Coordinates of C-alpha atoms in Angstrom, one line a residue:
M1 CA 42.6 -11.0 -1.8
P2 CA 43.0 -12.7 -4.8
E3 CA 45.5 -15.3 -4.8
R4 CA 46.8 -14.4 -8.3
W5 CA 48.0 -11.3 -9.7
L6 CA 45.6 -8.2 -9.7
Q7 CA 46.7 -5.3 -12.0
V8 CA 44.3 -2.5 -12.2
K9 CA 44.9 0.6 -14.8
G10 CA 44.6 3.9 -13.5
D11 CA 43.9 7.3 -15.0
P12 CA 44.2 7.3 -18.2
S13 CA 45.1 10.9 -18.4
V14 CA 48.1 10.0 -16.1
R15 CA 49.2 7.4 -18.7
A16 CA 48.9 9.6 -21.6
F17 CA 51.4 12.1 -20.0
L18 CA 53.8 9.4 -18.6
F19 CA 57.1 9.9 -20.4
E20 CA 56.7 14.2 -20.1
Q21 CA 56.9 13.3 -16.2
R22 CA 60.1 12.8 -14.3
R23 CA 60.3 11.6 -10.6
V24 CA 61.1 14.4 -8.3
Q25 CA 63.6 13.6 -5.6
S26 CA 61.6 13.5 -2.2
L27 CA 62.5 13.3 1.6
F28 CA 61.8 9.5 1.6
D29 CA 64.4 9.1 -1.6
E30 CA 66.7 11.0 0.3
N31 CA 66.6 8.9 3.0
I32 CA 65.5 5.5 1.4
D33 CA 67.8 3.1 3.5
H34 CA 66.7 4.6 6.6
V35 CA 63.0 4.5 5.4
L36 CA 63.2 0.8 4.1
H37 CA 65.0 0.0 7.7
I38 CA 62.2 1.7 9.4
M39 CA 59.5 -0.1 7.4
H40 CA 61.5 -3.5 8.2
E41 CA 61.3 -2.8 12.0
L42 CA 57.7 -1.9 12.1
L43 CA 57.1 -5.2 10.4
V44 CA 59.5 -7.6 12.5
C45 CA 59.5 -6.0 16.1
K46 CA 56.8 -3.4 16.3
G47 CA 53.8 -5.3 15.5
A48 CA 53.0 -3.6 12.1
F49 CA 51.2 -6.3 9.9
H50 CA 50.9 -4.3 6.7
V51 CA 53.0 -1.0 6.1
K52 CA 52.7 1.0 3.0
A53 CA 55.1 3.6 1.8
H54 CA 54.1 6.5 -0.1
F55 CA 57.5 7.6 -1.6
S56 CA 56.4 10.4 -3.4
S57 CA 54.6 12.2 -0.2
S58 CA 56.9 10.8 2.1
Q59 CA 54.5 9.0 4.6
L60 CA 54.4 5.6 5.7
T61 CA 50.8 4.2 6.7
C62 CA 50.7 1.5 9.0
W63 CA 48.2 -1.4 10.7
F64 CA 49.2 -2.9 13.7
Y65 CA 47.6 -6.4 15.1
D66 CA 47.0 -4.9 18.5
N67 CA 44.6 -2.6 16.7
P68 CA 44.1 -3.6 13.2
Y69 CA 40.7 -1.9 12.5
S70 CA 42.6 1.4 12.7
Y71 CA 45.7 2.9 10.8
R72 CA 48.4 5.1 11.6
V73 CA 50.1 7.5 9.4
Y74 CA 53.3 8.9 9.8
V75 CA 54.5 12.2 7.8
R76 CA 57.8 13.2 6.4
E77 CA 60.1 13.8 9.0
Q78 CA 58.2 12.2 11.6
A79 CA 58.7 8.8 10.2
T80 CA 62.4 9.4 9.8
A81 CA 63.1 11.2 13.2
A82 CA 65.9 9.8 15.5
G83 CA 64.0 8.1 18.2
F84 CA 61.0 7.3 16.3
L85 CA 60.9 3.5 16.5
D86 CA 61.8 3.9 20.3
S87 CA 58.5 5.7 20.5
L88 CA 56.6 2.3 19.5
P89 CA 56.2 -0.6 21.6
N90 CA 58.2 -3.9 21.0
L91 CA 55.2 -6.3 19.9
S92 CA 56.1 -10.0 19.1
Y93 CA 54.4 -12.0 16.3
E94 CA 54.2 -14.9 18.7
G95 CA 51.1 -16.9 18.2
R96 CA 50.4 -15.3 14.8
Q97 CA 50.8 -17.1 11.3
P98 CA 52.3 -14.6 8.8
R99 CA 52.5 -15.7 5.5
I100 CA 55.5 -13.2 4.7
G101 CA 58.2 -14.9 6.9
V102 CA 61.3 -12.3 8.3
D103 CA 63.5 -14.0 5.8
R104 CA 61.4 -12.1 2.8
I105 CA 61.2 -8.9 4.6
V106 CA 64.4 -7.7 3.4
P107 CA 64.3 -8.8 -0.3
V108 CA 61.2 -7.3 -1.0
L109 CA 62.3 -3.9 0.4
D110 CA 65.4 -4.1 -1.7
E111 CA 63.1 -4.6 -4.8
F112 CA 61.0 -1.5 -3.5
R113 CA 64.4 0.8 -3.7
R114 CA 65.2 -0.8 -7.0
L115 CA 61.5 0.1 -8.6
R116 CA 61.7 3.2 -6.9
L117 CA 65.1 4.7 -8.0
T118 CA 65.8 2.4 -11.4
D119 CA 64.0 4.8 -14.1
E120 CA 63.2 8.6 -14.0
Q121 CA 60.0 8.0 -15.9
I122 CA 58.6 4.9 -14.8
Y123 CA 58.6 4.3 -11.1
L124 CA 57.4 3.0 -8.1
R125 CA 55.2 5.6 -6.2
N126 CA 54.0 3.7 -3.2
A127 CA 54.5 0.0 -2.1
S128 CA 53.1 -2.3 0.8
I129 CA 53.8 -5.1 2.7
N130 CA 50.8 -7.2 4.4
R131 CA 52.6 -9.9 6.2
I132 CA 49.4 -11.6 7.4
N133 CA 47.5 -12.2 4.0
G134 CA 50.9 -12.5 2.2
M135 CA 50.5 -9.8 -0.2
I136 CA 52.4 -6.8 -2.0
G137 CA 50.9 -3.6 -3.1
M138 CA 52.5 -1.3 -5.5
T139 CA 51.3 1.7 -7.8
F140 CA 53.5 3.2 -10.4
S141 CA 54.2 6.7 -11.9
C142 CA 51.8 5.4 -14.8
D143 CA 49.2 4.9 -12.4
G144 CA 48.8 1.4 -12.5
S145 CA 48.4 -0.6 -9.4
H146 CA 49.3 -4.2 -8.8
Y147 CA 48.4 -6.7 -6.1
I148 CA 50.5 -9.8 -5.8
D149 CA 51.4 -12.5 -3.8
C150 CA 54.7 -12.3 -2.2
E151 CA 56.1 -15.7 -3.4
D152 CA 54.5 -14.7 -7.1
F153 CA 56.0 -11.4 -6.7
F154 CA 59.6 -13.0 -6.6
R155 CA 58.7 -15.2 -9.7
R156 CA 57.5 -12.4 -11.9
L157 CA 60.2 -9.9 -11.2
D158 CA 60.9 -9.7 -14.8
C159 CA 57.4 -7.8 -15.1
F160 CA 59.0 -5.4 -13.2
G161 CA 61.9 -4.2 -14.9
K162 CA 64.5 -7.2 -14.2
D163 CA 65.3 -10.4 -15.6
V164 CA 64.9 -13.3 -13.3

């Protein structure tokens, strides 16, 4: 991954109709605090090194360090069900050197909440955290994608609708 902020413009037809659309409340939106808690626990306690939340379609895509070449998809109610986290083994990060420390995960997730819910037209569609390579990935309703180092993400929050 690049050490810089990579921005990729998406489908021009999506951008052309940006201001004619509105965010539709999803299952993940209705349970956003719970979903963000699940993401936190996956990244801290369950051995997931990369978690991507697809807020609009209500799915989580996860890569776990004990099987890094395969991903798992948890869809809608499966991801928010009581006992979901208990169904996964606890895996320690001992011996691994993630670039995103535990102390940065909640602040990143808080920004994901803000970027998803603040604006009804320009909003976060999906977002990911990769603890190992330190990258944050985001795609917005304008179909633009951003890949940015975690620390750079915090330095550039003004570019995502917030003054630093």
